[in-house]
Amino acid sequence: AQTVTQSQPEMSVQEAETVTLSCTYDTSESDYYLFWYKQPPSRQMILVIRQEAYKQQNATENRFSVNFQKAAKSFSLKISDSQLGDAAMYFCPATNRDDKIIFGKGTRLHILP
Amino acid sequence: DTGVSQNPRHKITKRGQNVTFRCDPISEHNRLYWYRQTLGQGPEFLTYFQNEAQLEKSRLLSDRFSAERPKGSFSTLEIQRTEQGDSAMYLCASSFSGSGETQYFGPGTRLLVL
């Protein structure tokens, strides 16, 4: 079974600053994939970034980057130059080869103007 | 492509009534997933299809819930004899088949059972 833990229910960051959201997971699978999704107040889930567990290189997507520590089963998201539009719930689900996504409880990110 | 769409966006019903939701996936995607999300929680997996075949159902999916994807395109999720505990957001997602494919989510159907 897979589990995902997001230990920060809420976080706040000043606009233009950098924030890191933490995520840990537990899986016995050797082949799995990790994602960060954001869910703005309108509630449509949007993919932010994706990481294949077999790749050592951390994924990067514009202002978003991950720090993937496979041995520690840690998968944090760094948001640089935070913008008001980044305010949302953030989820870091994991999926195995059956592609069933397991979500944690999420982290609500507030952007302070 | 306009993405995953879901209808209706909101549904208010009385306890004991039946409701049906529809999901139209991205047209090239052969996998379709249903999730349920309650306030303050992450989505919980309910079931998924590959083409028209329902491959897995969560134990969360009681006998009152049924899902279909008759032609491998759109899907419906029906809840019979609704209960107040069924109040939630019901999310649909679609993807290509294959390991680790990104799931694209629809806007959801918010159900309120009075």
Coordinates of C-alpha atoms in Angstrom, one line a residue:
Chain A
A1 CA 0.0 0.0 0.0
Q2 CA 1.1 3.5 -0.6
T3 CA 0.7 6.5 1.7
V4 CA 1.4 10.1 1.3
T5 CA 1.9 12.6 4.1
Q6 CA 1.9 16.4 3.9
S7 CA 2.8 17.6 7.3
Q8 CA 2.0 21.3 6.7
P9 CA -1.8 21.9 6.6
E10 CA -1.3 25.6 5.8
M11 CA 1.6 27.8 4.8
S12 CA 1.9 31.5 3.9
V13 CA 4.5 33.3 1.8
Q14 CA 5.1 36.9 0.8
E15 CA 4.6 37.6 -2.8
A16 CA 7.8 37.3 -4.8
E17 CA 9.4 35.2 -2.1
T18 CA 10.3 31.5 -2.2
V19 CA 8.4 28.8 -0.4
T20 CA 8.9 25.0 0.0
L21 CA 6.1 22.6 0.5
S22 CA 7.1 19.2 2.0
C23 CA 5.8 15.8 1.2
T24 CA 6.8 12.3 2.3
Y25 CA 5.5 9.1 0.9
D26 CA 5.8 5.4 1.7
T27 CA 5.7 2.7 -1.0
S28 CA 7.0 -0.8 -1.5
E29 CA 7.0 -0.3 -5.2
S30 CA 10.2 0.0 -7.2
D31 CA 8.5 1.7 -10.1
Y32 CA 6.4 4.7 -9.2
Y33 CA 5.7 8.3 -10.1
L34 CA 5.2 11.4 -8.1
F35 CA 3.3 14.5 -8.9
W36 CA 2.4 17.9 -7.5
Y37 CA -1.1 19.2 -8.3
K38 CA -2.6 22.5 -7.4
Q39 CA -6.3 23.1 -6.7
P40 CA -7.2 26.8 -6.8
P41 CA -10.3 28.0 -5.1
S42 CA -12.3 27.2 -8.3
R43 CA -11.3 23.6 -7.4
Q44 CA -10.1 22.3 -10.8
M45 CA -7.0 20.2 -10.1
I46 CA -4.1 21.2 -12.3
L47 CA -0.8 19.4 -12.7
V48 CA 2.2 21.4 -11.6
I49 CA 5.1 19.0 -12.0
R50 CA 5.8 15.3 -12.4
Q51 CA 8.8 13.2 -11.4
E52 CA 9.7 9.6 -12.4
A53 CA 11.2 7.8 -9.4
Y54 CA 13.8 6.1 -11.6
K55 CA 15.2 9.5 -12.6
Q56 CA 17.8 11.1 -10.3
Q57 CA 17.5 14.5 -11.8
N58 CA 15.0 16.7 -10.1
A59 CA 12.1 17.9 -12.3
T60 CA 11.8 21.7 -13.0
E61 CA 9.0 23.6 -14.6
N62 CA 9.5 27.4 -14.8
R63 CA 9.2 28.7 -11.2
F64 CA 8.5 25.3 -9.8
S65 CA 11.1 22.7 -8.9
V66 CA 11.2 19.6 -6.8
N67 CA 13.8 18.1 -4.4
F68 CA 13.4 14.4 -4.8
Q69 CA 15.2 12.4 -2.1
K70 CA 14.4 8.8 -3.0
A71 CA 16.2 7.1 0.0
A72 CA 14.4 9.5 2.4
K73 CA 11.1 9.1 0.5
S74 CA 10.8 12.9 0.4
F75 CA 9.4 15.0 -2.5
S76 CA 9.3 18.7 -1.7
L77 CA 8.1 21.4 -4.1
K78 CA 9.9 24.8 -4.3
I79 CA 8.0 27.7 -5.7
S80 CA 10.2 30.7 -6.6
D81 CA 9.0 34.3 -7.1
S82 CA 5.6 33.4 -5.6
Q83 CA 2.6 35.0 -7.3
L84 CA -0.9 35.7 -6.1
G85 CA -2.1 33.1 -8.6
D86 CA -0.1 30.4 -6.8
A87 CA -2.6 30.5 -3.9
A88 CA -4.2 27.1 -3.8
M89 CA -4.3 23.7 -2.2
Y90 CA -1.3 21.7 -3.2
F91 CA -1.3 17.9 -3.3
C92 CA 1.6 15.5 -3.9
P93 CA 0.0 12.2 -5.0
A94 CA 2.0 9.1 -5.8
T95 CA 1.1 6.4 -8.3
N96 CA 2.4 3.0 -9.0
R97 CA 2.3 1.0 -12.3
D98 CA -1.5 0.4 -11.8
D99 CA -1.8 4.2 -12.0
K100 CA -4.1 4.5 -9.0
I101 CA -3.3 7.9 -7.5
I102 CA -3.1 8.1 -3.7
F103 CA -3.5 11.6 -2.3
G104 CA -2.6 13.1 1.0
K105 CA -4.5 15.8 2.8
G106 CA -2.8 18.7 1.0
T107 CA -1.2 22.0 2.0
R108 CA -3.1 25.2 1.6
L109 CA -0.8 27.9 0.4
H110 CA -1.6 31.6 1.0
I111 CA 0.2 34.3 -0.9
L112 CA 0.5 37.6 1.1
P113 CA 0.6 40.8 -1.1
Chain B
D1 CA -9.5 19.9 -27.0
T2 CA -11.4 21.5 -24.2
G3 CA -10.2 19.1 -21.5
V4 CA -12.2 16.9 -19.1
S5 CA -15.8 18.1 -18.6
Q6 CA -18.3 17.2 -16.0
N7 CA -22.0 17.7 -15.7
P8 CA -23.8 19.0 -13.8
R9 CA -21.4 21.2 -11.9
H10 CA -23.7 21.4 -8.9
K11 CA -26.5 19.1 -7.7
I12 CA -28.8 19.4 -4.7
T13 CA -31.0 16.5 -3.9
K14 CA -33.1 15.1 -1.1
R15 CA -32.0 12.1 0.9
G16 CA -33.2 8.9 -0.8
Q17 CA -33.2 10.2 -4.3
N18 CA -31.0 8.9 -7.1
V19 CA -28.5 11.1 -8.9
T20 CA -26.4 10.6 -12.0
F21 CA -23.2 12.5 -13.0
R22 CA -21.5 12.5 -16.3
C23 CA -17.9 12.8 -17.3
D24 CA -16.5 13.5 -20.8
P25 CA -12.8 12.7 -20.8
I26 CA -10.2 14.1 -23.2
S27 CA -11.0 12.3 -26.4
E28 CA -7.7 10.5 -26.9
H29 CA -7.6 9.2 -23.4
N30 CA -8.6 5.6 -22.8
R31 CA -8.4 5.7 -19.0
L32 CA -11.1 7.4 -16.9
Y33 CA -11.1 7.7 -13.1
W34 CA -13.6 8.8 -10.5
Y35 CA -12.7 10.3 -7.2
R36 CA -14.6 11.7 -4.2
Q37 CA -13.3 14.7 -2.3
T38 CA -14.8 16.0 0.9
L39 CA -14.0 19.4 2.4
G40 CA -10.5 19.8 3.6
Q41 CA -9.4 16.4 2.3
G42 CA -7.6 15.1 -0.7
P43 CA -9.5 13.2 -3.4
E44 CA -10.2 9.5 -2.7
F45 CA -10.1 7.0 -5.5
L46 CA -13.4 5.4 -6.3
T47 CA -13.0 3.5 -9.5
Y48 CA -11.4 3.5 -12.9
F49 CA -12.0 2.3 -16.5
Q50 CA -9.7 1.4 -19.3
N51 CA -11.8 1.8 -22.4
E52 CA -15.2 0.3 -21.4
A53 CA -13.8 -2.1 -18.9
Q54 CA -14.1 -1.2 -15.2
L55 CA -10.8 -2.4 -13.8
E56 CA -10.9 -1.6 -10.2
K57 CA -13.4 -0.4 -7.5
S58 CA -12.5 1.0 -4.2
R59 CA -14.1 -0.5 -1.1
L60 CA -15.4 3.1 -0.6
L61 CA -17.8 2.4 -3.5
S62 CA -20.8 0.9 -1.8
D63 CA -23.5 -1.1 -3.6
R64 CA -25.4 2.2 -4.0
F65 CA -22.8 3.5 -6.3
S66 CA -22.4 2.3 -9.9
A67 CA -20.3 3.6 -12.7
E68 CA -20.4 2.8 -16.4
R69 CA -18.4 3.7 -19.5
P70 CA -20.5 1.9 -22.2
K71 CA -18.6 2.9 -25.3
G72 CA -15.3 3.7 -23.8
S73 CA -15.9 7.4 -24.2
F74 CA -18.0 9.3 -21.6
S75 CA -18.8 7.8 -18.2
T76 CA -21.6 8.1 -15.7
L77 CA -21.6 7.7 -12.0
E78 CA -24.9 6.9 -10.3
I79 CA -25.7 7.1 -6.7
Q80 CA -28.9 5.4 -5.6
R81 CA -30.8 6.2 -2.4
T82 CA -28.5 9.1 -1.6
E83 CA -27.5 9.7 2.0
Q84 CA -26.2 12.9 3.6
G85 CA -22.8 11.4 3.9
D86 CA -22.6 11.3 0.1
S87 CA -22.3 15.1 0.0
A88 CA -19.0 15.8 -1.6
M89 CA -17.2 16.9 -4.7
Y90 CA -17.0 14.1 -7.3
L91 CA -14.0 14.4 -9.6
C92 CA -13.3 12.8 -12.9
A93 CA -9.9 12.4 -14.5
S94 CA -8.6 10.9 -17.7
S95 CA -5.3 9.8 -19.0
F96 CA -3.5 7.6 -21.5
S97 CA -2.9 4.1 -20.4
G98 CA 0.7 3.3 -19.3
S99 CA 2.8 3.7 -16.2
G100 CA 2.8 7.1 -14.6
E101 CA 0.7 8.9 -17.2
T102 CA -0.5 12.2 -16.0
Q103 CA -4.2 12.3 -15.0
Y104 CA -6.1 15.4 -16.2
F105 CA -9.0 16.4 -13.9
G106 CA -12.4 17.9 -14.6
P107 CA -14.0 20.7 -12.6
G108 CA -16.0 18.3 -10.5
T109 CA -19.6 17.9 -9.6
R110 CA -20.5 19.2 -6.2
L111 CA -23.3 17.1 -4.6
L112 CA -25.3 18.3 -1.6
V113 CA -27.7 15.9 -0.1
L114 CA -30.4 17.5 2.2

